[in-house]
Amino acid sequence: MALQSSGVAFRRILSHFPEEVSLAFAYGSGVYRQAGPNSDQKNAMLDFVFTVDDPVAWHSKNLKKNWSHYSFLKLLGPKMIFSVQNNYGAGVYYNPLILCDGRLVKYGVISTSTLIEDLLGWNNLYIAGRLQKPVKIVAMNEDATLRSALDKNLRSAVTAAFLMLPESFSEEELFMEIAGLSYAGDFRMVVGEEKAKVLNIVKPNVAHFRELYGDILQEDPQVVYKCQQGHLEIDKSPEGQFTQLMTLPKTLQQQINRIMDPPGKNRDVEETLLQVAHDPDCGDVVRLGLSAIVRPSSIRQSAKGILTAGLRKSVIYSSQKLHKMWKGWLRKTS
């Protein structure tokens, strides 16, 4: 369940920031209940992402309103902040551990164009990955290109999950695969993030996942969706898998090609995908492709956090993450 009256509370927090956002959403354990060590929803940090058309102008206004939110980078001005935001990591600039309206908040800023590229192509699968799970939309403008990209991202998530699942499976198994896409190869799942994170996200929120993906599953000609029983069947023939592989985001197709293409062969992507469609290990190849996208972007983004948050906040934030993992481990062994 989402927090009662959360919409008003989130809009109050949003009012502390410059208004020019094309999309603002809240996500994580402070928004939707999670099982495990993140189950304390009342005291959980609230995570936000603000998508902005003009990041330099937005940071300039935010520096005037919220100077204390930024690390030492504020001394170098909004253009340098945007340069760090856009050229390193996953194209998002985070300010963590901010006290706002009596709640601890972390917010990320990403340019609209960078987000659209990630939603369509899965360049980093970072913010696109966040948006494959239930989020609370706080504000959104009428940008048709952005709305279309958000929908395409969800459809791509379903396709990638289908390729990694057997012929017959439950809704919960599907949502587990979808929720896990952006954690494939993420080093934080080994150091810092709670190991059972995906299960903890999906278990209490099956209804929210169903709300997000129900229409897409009903419309998909390659799936039989028995929503009353929460059961699905898909076409696992090589022809069916080839159709799915051909609709995957471009970066994932390229990574699969790189994994499967022997040195010196230089086959085109379509030829490689046809081979993978006939491979019994097709799902494993897709998973390797996802890891090849997620691992480097998650490492670069986390390293960037030391710059954007400052050393003191980075140490505090990282120690909180490790503490949650430790609590989860103690719970499992007790």
mmCIF file of N, CA and C in Angstrom, residues 148-223:
data_model
loop_
_atom_site.group_PDB
_atom_site.id
_atom_site.type_symbol
_atom_site.label_atom_id
_atom_site.label_comp_id
_atom_site.label_asym_id
_atom_site.label_seq_id
_atom_site.Cartn_x
_atom_site.Cartn_y
_atom_site.Cartn_z
ATOM 1 N N SER A 148 5.542 8.431 -24.283
ATOM 2 C CA SER A 148 5.721 7.280 -25.166
ATOM 3 C C SER A 148 6.941 6.457 -24.746
ATOM 4 N N ALA A 149 8.023 7.148 -24.355
ATOM 5 C CA ALA A 149 9.248 6.453 -23.921
ATOM 6 C C ALA A 149 9.015 5.691 -22.619
ATOM 7 N N LEU A 150 8.235 6.261 -21.705
ATOM 8 C CA LEU A 150 7.907 5.582 -20.445
ATOM 9 C C LEU A 150 7.156 4.278 -20.726
ATOM 10 N N ASP A 151 6.218 4.320 -21.668
ATOM 11 C CA ASP A 151 5.448 3.133 -22.039
ATOM 12 C C ASP A 151 6.349 2.090 -22.715
ATOM 13 N N LYS A 152 7.222 2.539 -23.612
ATOM 14 C CA LYS A 152 8.139 1.619 -24.314
ATOM 15 C C LYS A 152 9.062 0.918 -23.331
ATOM 16 N N ASN A 153 9.507 1.619 -22.300
ATOM 17 C CA ASN A 153 10.373 1.035 -21.276
ATOM 18 C C ASN A 153 9.686 -0.129 -20.564
ATOM 19 N N LEU A 154 8.413 0.027 -20.254
ATOM 20 C CA LEU A 154 7.652 -1.044 -19.596
ATOM 21 C C LEU A 154 7.491 -2.246 -20.523
ATOM 22 N N ARG A 155 7.192 -1.975 -21.798
ATOM 23 C CA ARG A 155 7.023 -3.067 -22.763
ATOM 24 C C ARG A 155 8.350 -3.816 -22.971
ATOM 25 N N SER A 156 9.453 -3.082 -22.996
ATOM 26 C CA SER A 156 10.775 -3.712 -23.135
ATOM 27 C C SER A 156 11.094 -4.580 -21.928
ATOM 28 N N ALA A 157 10.692 -4.109 -20.734
ATOM 29 C CA ALA A 157 10.934 -4.880 -19.510
ATOM 30 C C ALA A 157 10.196 -6.214 -19.562
ATOM 31 N N VAL A 158 8.960 -6.198 -20.043
ATOM 32 C CA VAL A 158 8.175 -7.431 -20.172
ATOM 33 C C VAL A 158 8.857 -8.381 -21.157
ATOM 34 N N THR A 159 9.295 -7.861 -22.299
ATOM 35 C CA THR A 159 9.940 -8.692 -23.320
ATOM 36 C C THR A 159 11.219 -9.342 -22.787
ATOM 37 N N ALA A 160 12.069 -8.543 -22.129
ATOM 38 C CA ALA A 160 13.320 -9.085 -21.580
ATOM 39 C C ALA A 160 13.031 -10.162 -20.530
ATOM 40 N N ALA A 161 12.027 -9.927 -19.690
ATOM 41 C CA ALA A 161 11.667 -10.907 -18.658
ATOM 42 C C ALA A 161 11.154 -12.201 -19.296
ATOM 43 N N PHE A 162 10.323 -12.088 -20.340
ATOM 44 C CA PHE A 162 9.814 -13.278 -21.039
ATOM 45 C C PHE A 162 10.956 -14.169 -21.524
ATOM 46 N N LEU A 163 12.011 -13.550 -22.044
ATOM 47 C CA LEU A 163 13.136 -14.305 -22.597
ATOM 48 C C LEU A 163 13.895 -15.085 -21.522
ATOM 49 N N MET A 164 13.737 -14.683 -20.260
ATOM 50 C CA MET A 164 14.459 -15.340 -19.166
ATOM 51 C C MET A 164 13.564 -16.275 -18.351
ATOM 52 N N LEU A 165 12.312 -16.417 -18.787
ATOM 53 C CA LEU A 165 11.358 -17.256 -18.067
ATOM 54 C C LEU A 165 11.017 -18.508 -18.865
ATOM 55 N N PRO A 166 10.498 -19.552 -18.203
ATOM 56 C CA PRO A 166 10.075 -20.759 -18.938
ATOM 57 C C PRO A 166 8.754 -20.503 -19.676
ATOM 58 N N GLU A 167 8.215 -21.538 -20.256
ATOM 59 C CA GLU A 167 6.993 -21.407 -21.068
ATOM 60 C C GLU A 167 5.776 -21.027 -20.228
ATOM 61 N N SER A 168 5.763 -21.476 -18.964
ATOM 62 C CA SER A 168 4.628 -21.244 -18.075
ATOM 63 C C SER A 168 5.145 -20.745 -16.726
ATOM 64 N N PHE A 169 4.509 -19.717 -16.171
ATOM 65 C CA PHE A 169 5.008 -19.118 -14.924
ATOM 66 C C PHE A 169 3.912 -18.279 -14.269
ATOM 67 N N SER A 170 4.154 -17.882 -13.036
ATOM 68 C CA SER A 170 3.180 -17.073 -12.288
ATOM 69 C C SER A 170 3.451 -15.585 -12.474
ATOM 70 N N GLU A 171 2.452 -14.773 -12.134
ATOM 71 C CA GLU A 171 2.619 -13.314 -12.143
ATOM 72 C C GLU A 171 3.808 -12.908 -11.282
ATOM 73 N N GLU A 172 3.878 -13.494 -10.091
ATOM 74 C CA GLU A 172 4.947 -13.107 -9.167
ATOM 75 C C GLU A 172 6.322 -13.410 -9.761
ATOM 76 N N GLU A 173 6.462 -14.532 -10.445
ATOM 77 C CA GLU A 173 7.735 -14.861 -11.093
ATOM 78 C C GLU A 173 8.077 -13.844 -12.181
ATOM 79 N N LEU A 174 7.067 -13.420 -12.939
ATOM 80 C CA LEU A 174 7.284 -12.387 -13.961
ATOM 81 C C LEU A 174 7.741 -11.082 -13.317
ATOM 82 N N PHE A 175 7.048 -10.658 -12.262
ATOM 83 C CA PHE A 175 7.375 -9.382 -11.629
ATOM 84 C C PHE A 175 8.738 -9.428 -10.942
ATOM 85 N N MET A 176 9.120 -10.631 -10.466
ATOM 86 C CA MET A 176 10.465 -10.798 -9.894
ATOM 87 C C MET A 176 11.526 -10.574 -10.974
ATOM 88 N N GLU A 177 11.308 -11.148 -12.159
ATOM 89 C CA GLU A 177 12.262 -10.956 -13.260
ATOM 90 C C GLU A 177 12.338 -9.478 -13.659
ATOM 91 N N ILE A 178 11.177 -8.827 -13.775
ATOM 92 C CA ILE A 178 11.148 -7.413 -14.170
ATOM 93 C C ILE A 178 11.858 -6.558 -13.131
ATOM 94 N N ALA A 179 11.534 -6.764 -11.855
ATOM 95 C CA ALA A 179 12.144 -5.959 -10.788
ATOM 96 C C ALA A 179 13.649 -6.179 -10.719
ATOM 97 N N GLY A 180 14.104 -7.365 -11.154
ATOM 98 C CA GLY A 180 15.529 -7.686 -11.080
ATOM 99 C C GLY A 180 16.355 -7.232 -12.270
ATOM 100 N N LEU A 181 15.691 -6.747 -13.337
ATOM 101 C CA LEU A 181 16.434 -6.378 -14.558
ATOM 102 C C LEU A 181 17.541 -5.374 -14.261
ATOM 103 N N SER A 182 17.215 -4.323 -13.521
ATOM 104 C CA SER A 182 18.185 -3.244 -13.298
ATOM 105 C C SER A 182 19.167 -3.556 -12.172
ATOM 106 N N TYR A 183 19.033 -4.759 -11.563
ATOM 107 C CA TYR A 183 20.007 -5.186 -10.552
ATOM 108 C C TYR A 183 20.966 -6.241 -11.100
ATOM 109 N N ALA A 184 20.753 -6.690 -12.329
ATOM 110 C CA ALA A 184 21.630 -7.702 -12.931
ATOM 111 C C ALA A 184 23.047 -7.138 -13.037
ATOM 112 N N GLY A 185 23.983 -7.716 -12.317
ATOM 113 C CA GLY A 185 25.366 -7.242 -12.385
ATOM 114 C C GLY A 185 25.661 -6.028 -11.538
ATOM 115 N N ASP A 186 24.664 -5.504 -10.807
ATOM 116 C CA ASP A 186 24.884 -4.319 -9.965
ATOM 117 C C ASP A 186 25.746 -4.717 -8.775
ATOM 118 N N PHE A 187 26.927 -4.095 -8.675
ATOM 119 C CA PHE A 187 27.855 -4.501 -7.609
ATOM 120 C C PHE A 187 27.286 -4.231 -6.220
ATOM 121 N N ARG A 188 26.302 -3.327 -6.107
ATOM 122 C CA ARG A 188 25.720 -3.020 -4.798
ATOM 123 C C ARG A 188 24.879 -4.177 -4.263
ATOM 124 N N MET A 189 24.509 -5.115 -5.142
ATOM 125 C CA MET A 189 23.776 -6.292 -4.675
ATOM 126 C C MET A 189 24.704 -7.244 -3.923
ATOM 127 N N VAL A 190 25.998 -7.063 -4.096
ATOM 128 C CA VAL A 190 26.981 -7.884 -3.375
ATOM 129 C C VAL A 190 27.502 -7.107 -2.176
ATOM 130 N N VAL A 191 27.782 -5.810 -2.375
ATOM 131 C CA VAL A 191 28.300 -4.964 -1.296
ATOM 132 C C VAL A 191 27.293 -3.853 -1.039
ATOM 133 N N GLY A 192 26.524 -3.969 0.037
ATOM 134 C CA GLY A 192 25.659 -2.871 0.440
ATOM 135 C C GLY A 192 24.185 -3.168 0.331
ATOM 136 N N GLU A 193 23.686 -3.481 -0.848
ATOM 137 C CA GLU A 193 22.252 -3.691 -0.999
ATOM 138 C C GLU A 193 21.858 -5.045 -0.405
ATOM 139 N N GLU A 194 20.664 -5.082 0.192
ATOM 140 C CA GLU A 194 20.147 -6.301 0.789
ATOM 141 C C GLU A 194 19.961 -7.370 -0.292
ATOM 142 N N LYS A 195 20.519 -8.574 -0.048
ATOM 143 C CA LYS A 195 20.554 -9.624 -1.071
ATOM 144 C C LYS A 195 19.154 -10.004 -1.585
ATOM 145 N N ALA A 196 18.177 -10.031 -0.674
ATOM 146 C CA ALA A 196 16.824 -10.453 -1.073
ATOM 147 C C ALA A 196 15.981 -9.251 -1.515
ATOM 148 N N LYS A 197 16.648 -8.196 -1.977
ATOM 149 C CA LYS A 197 15.972 -6.940 -2.279
ATOM 150 C C LYS A 197 14.824 -7.111 -3.273
ATOM 151 N N VAL A 198 15.051 -7.864 -4.334
ATOM 152 C CA VAL A 198 14.025 -8.009 -5.373
ATOM 153 C C VAL A 198 12.766 -8.659 -4.798
ATOM 154 N N LEU A 199 12.947 -9.728 -4.035
ATOM 155 C CA LEU A 199 11.809 -10.400 -3.404
ATOM 156 C C LEU A 199 11.089 -9.443 -2.455
ATOM 157 N N ASN A 200 11.852 -8.665 -1.695
ATOM 158 C CA ASN A 200 11.258 -7.728 -0.743
ATOM 159 C C ASN A 200 10.476 -6.619 -1.437
ATOM 160 N N ILE A 201 10.886 -6.271 -2.652
ATOM 161 C CA ILE A 201 10.162 -5.252 -3.425
ATOM 162 C C ILE A 201 8.848 -5.823 -3.957
ATOM 163 N N VAL A 202 8.899 -7.043 -4.512
ATOM 164 C CA VAL A 202 7.742 -7.591 -5.226
ATOM 165 C C VAL A 202 6.665 -8.117 -4.278
ATOM 166 N N LYS A 203 7.055 -8.888 -3.268
ATOM 167 C CA LYS A 203 6.095 -9.599 -2.411
ATOM 168 C C LYS A 203 4.941 -8.723 -1.932
ATOM 169 N N PRO A 204 5.210 -7.555 -1.309
ATOM 170 C CA PRO A 204 4.086 -6.759 -0.790
ATOM 171 C C PRO A 204 3.407 -5.897 -1.855
ATOM 172 N N ASN A 205 3.929 -5.914 -3.105
ATOM 173 C CA ASN A 205 3.460 -4.955 -4.111
ATOM 174 C C ASN A 205 2.986 -5.594 -5.411
ATOM 175 N N VAL A 206 2.560 -6.860 -5.336
ATOM 176 C CA VAL A 206 2.085 -7.543 -6.551
ATOM 177 C C VAL A 206 0.944 -6.759 -7.202
ATOM 178 N N ALA A 207 0.038 -6.223 -6.391
ATOM 179 C CA ALA A 207 -1.107 -5.466 -6.928
ATOM 180 C C ALA A 207 -0.636 -4.233 -7.692
ATOM 181 N N HIS A 208 0.417 -3.566 -7.190
ATOM 182 C CA HIS A 208 0.945 -2.369 -7.863
ATOM 183 C C HIS A 208 1.639 -2.748 -9.178
ATOM 184 N N PHE A 209 2.359 -3.872 -9.184
ATOM 185 C CA PHE A 209 2.976 -4.347 -10.422
ATOM 186 C C PHE A 209 1.887 -4.706 -11.446
ATOM 187 N N ARG A 210 0.816 -5.347 -10.965
ATOM 188 C CA ARG A 210 -0.288 -5.726 -11.850
ATOM 189 C C ARG A 210 -0.920 -4.483 -12.476
ATOM 190 N N GLU A 211 -1.061 -3.451 -11.682
ATOM 191 C CA GLU A 211 -1.624 -2.183 -12.173
ATOM 192 C C GLU A 211 -0.733 -1.571 -13.256
ATOM 193 N N LEU A 212 0.580 -1.725 -13.081
ATOM 194 C CA LEU A 212 1.551 -1.146 -14.007
ATOM 195 C C LEU A 212 1.613 -1.931 -15.324
ATOM 196 N N TYR A 213 1.504 -3.256 -15.234
ATOM 197 C CA TYR A 213 1.761 -4.111 -16.407
ATOM 198 C C TYR A 213 0.529 -4.831 -16.949
ATOM 199 N N GLY A 214 -0.593 -4.768 -16.247
ATOM 200 C CA GLY A 214 -1.772 -5.533 -16.631
ATOM 201 C C GLY A 214 -2.214 -5.312 -18.068
ATOM 202 N N ASP A 215 -2.342 -4.061 -18.486
ATOM 203 C CA ASP A 215 -2.815 -3.752 -19.843
ATOM 204 C C ASP A 215 -1.835 -4.255 -20.906
ATOM 205 N N ILE A 216 -0.541 -4.100 -20.638
ATOM 206 C CA ILE A 216 0.482 -4.552 -21.587
ATOM 207 C C ILE A 216 0.388 -6.065 -21.781
ATOM 208 N N LEU A 217 0.192 -6.797 -20.690
ATOM 209 C CA LEU A 217 0.102 -8.256 -20.764
ATOM 210 C C LEU A 217 -1.177 -8.688 -21.481
ATOM 211 N N GLN A 218 -2.265 -7.968 -21.252
ATOM 212 C CA GLN A 218 -3.534 -8.302 -21.917
ATOM 213 C C GLN A 218 -3.441 -8.089 -23.423
ATOM 214 N N GLU A 219 -2.669 -7.068 -23.843
ATOM 215 C CA GLU A 219 -2.581 -6.717 -25.262
ATOM 216 C C GLU A 219 -1.545 -7.550 -26.031
ATOM 217 N N ASP A 220 -0.597 -8.171 -25.315
ATOM 218 C CA ASP A 220 0.524 -8.849 -25.972
ATOM 219 C C ASP A 220 0.054 -10.121 -26.672
ATOM 220 N N PRO A 221 0.221 -10.219 -28.015
ATOM 221 C CA PRO A 221 -0.254 -11.407 -28.737
ATOM 222 C C PRO A 221 0.564 -12.660 -28.449
ATOM 223 N N GLN A 222 1.732 -12.500 -27.830
ATOM 224 C CA GLN A 222 2.607 -13.670 -27.590
ATOM 225 C C GLN A 222 2.391 -14.299 -26.215
ATOM 226 N N VAL A 223 1.412 -13.794 -25.451
ATOM 227 C CA VAL A 223 1.208 -14.328 -24.103
ATOM 228 C C VAL A 223 -0.264 -14.661 -23.877
#
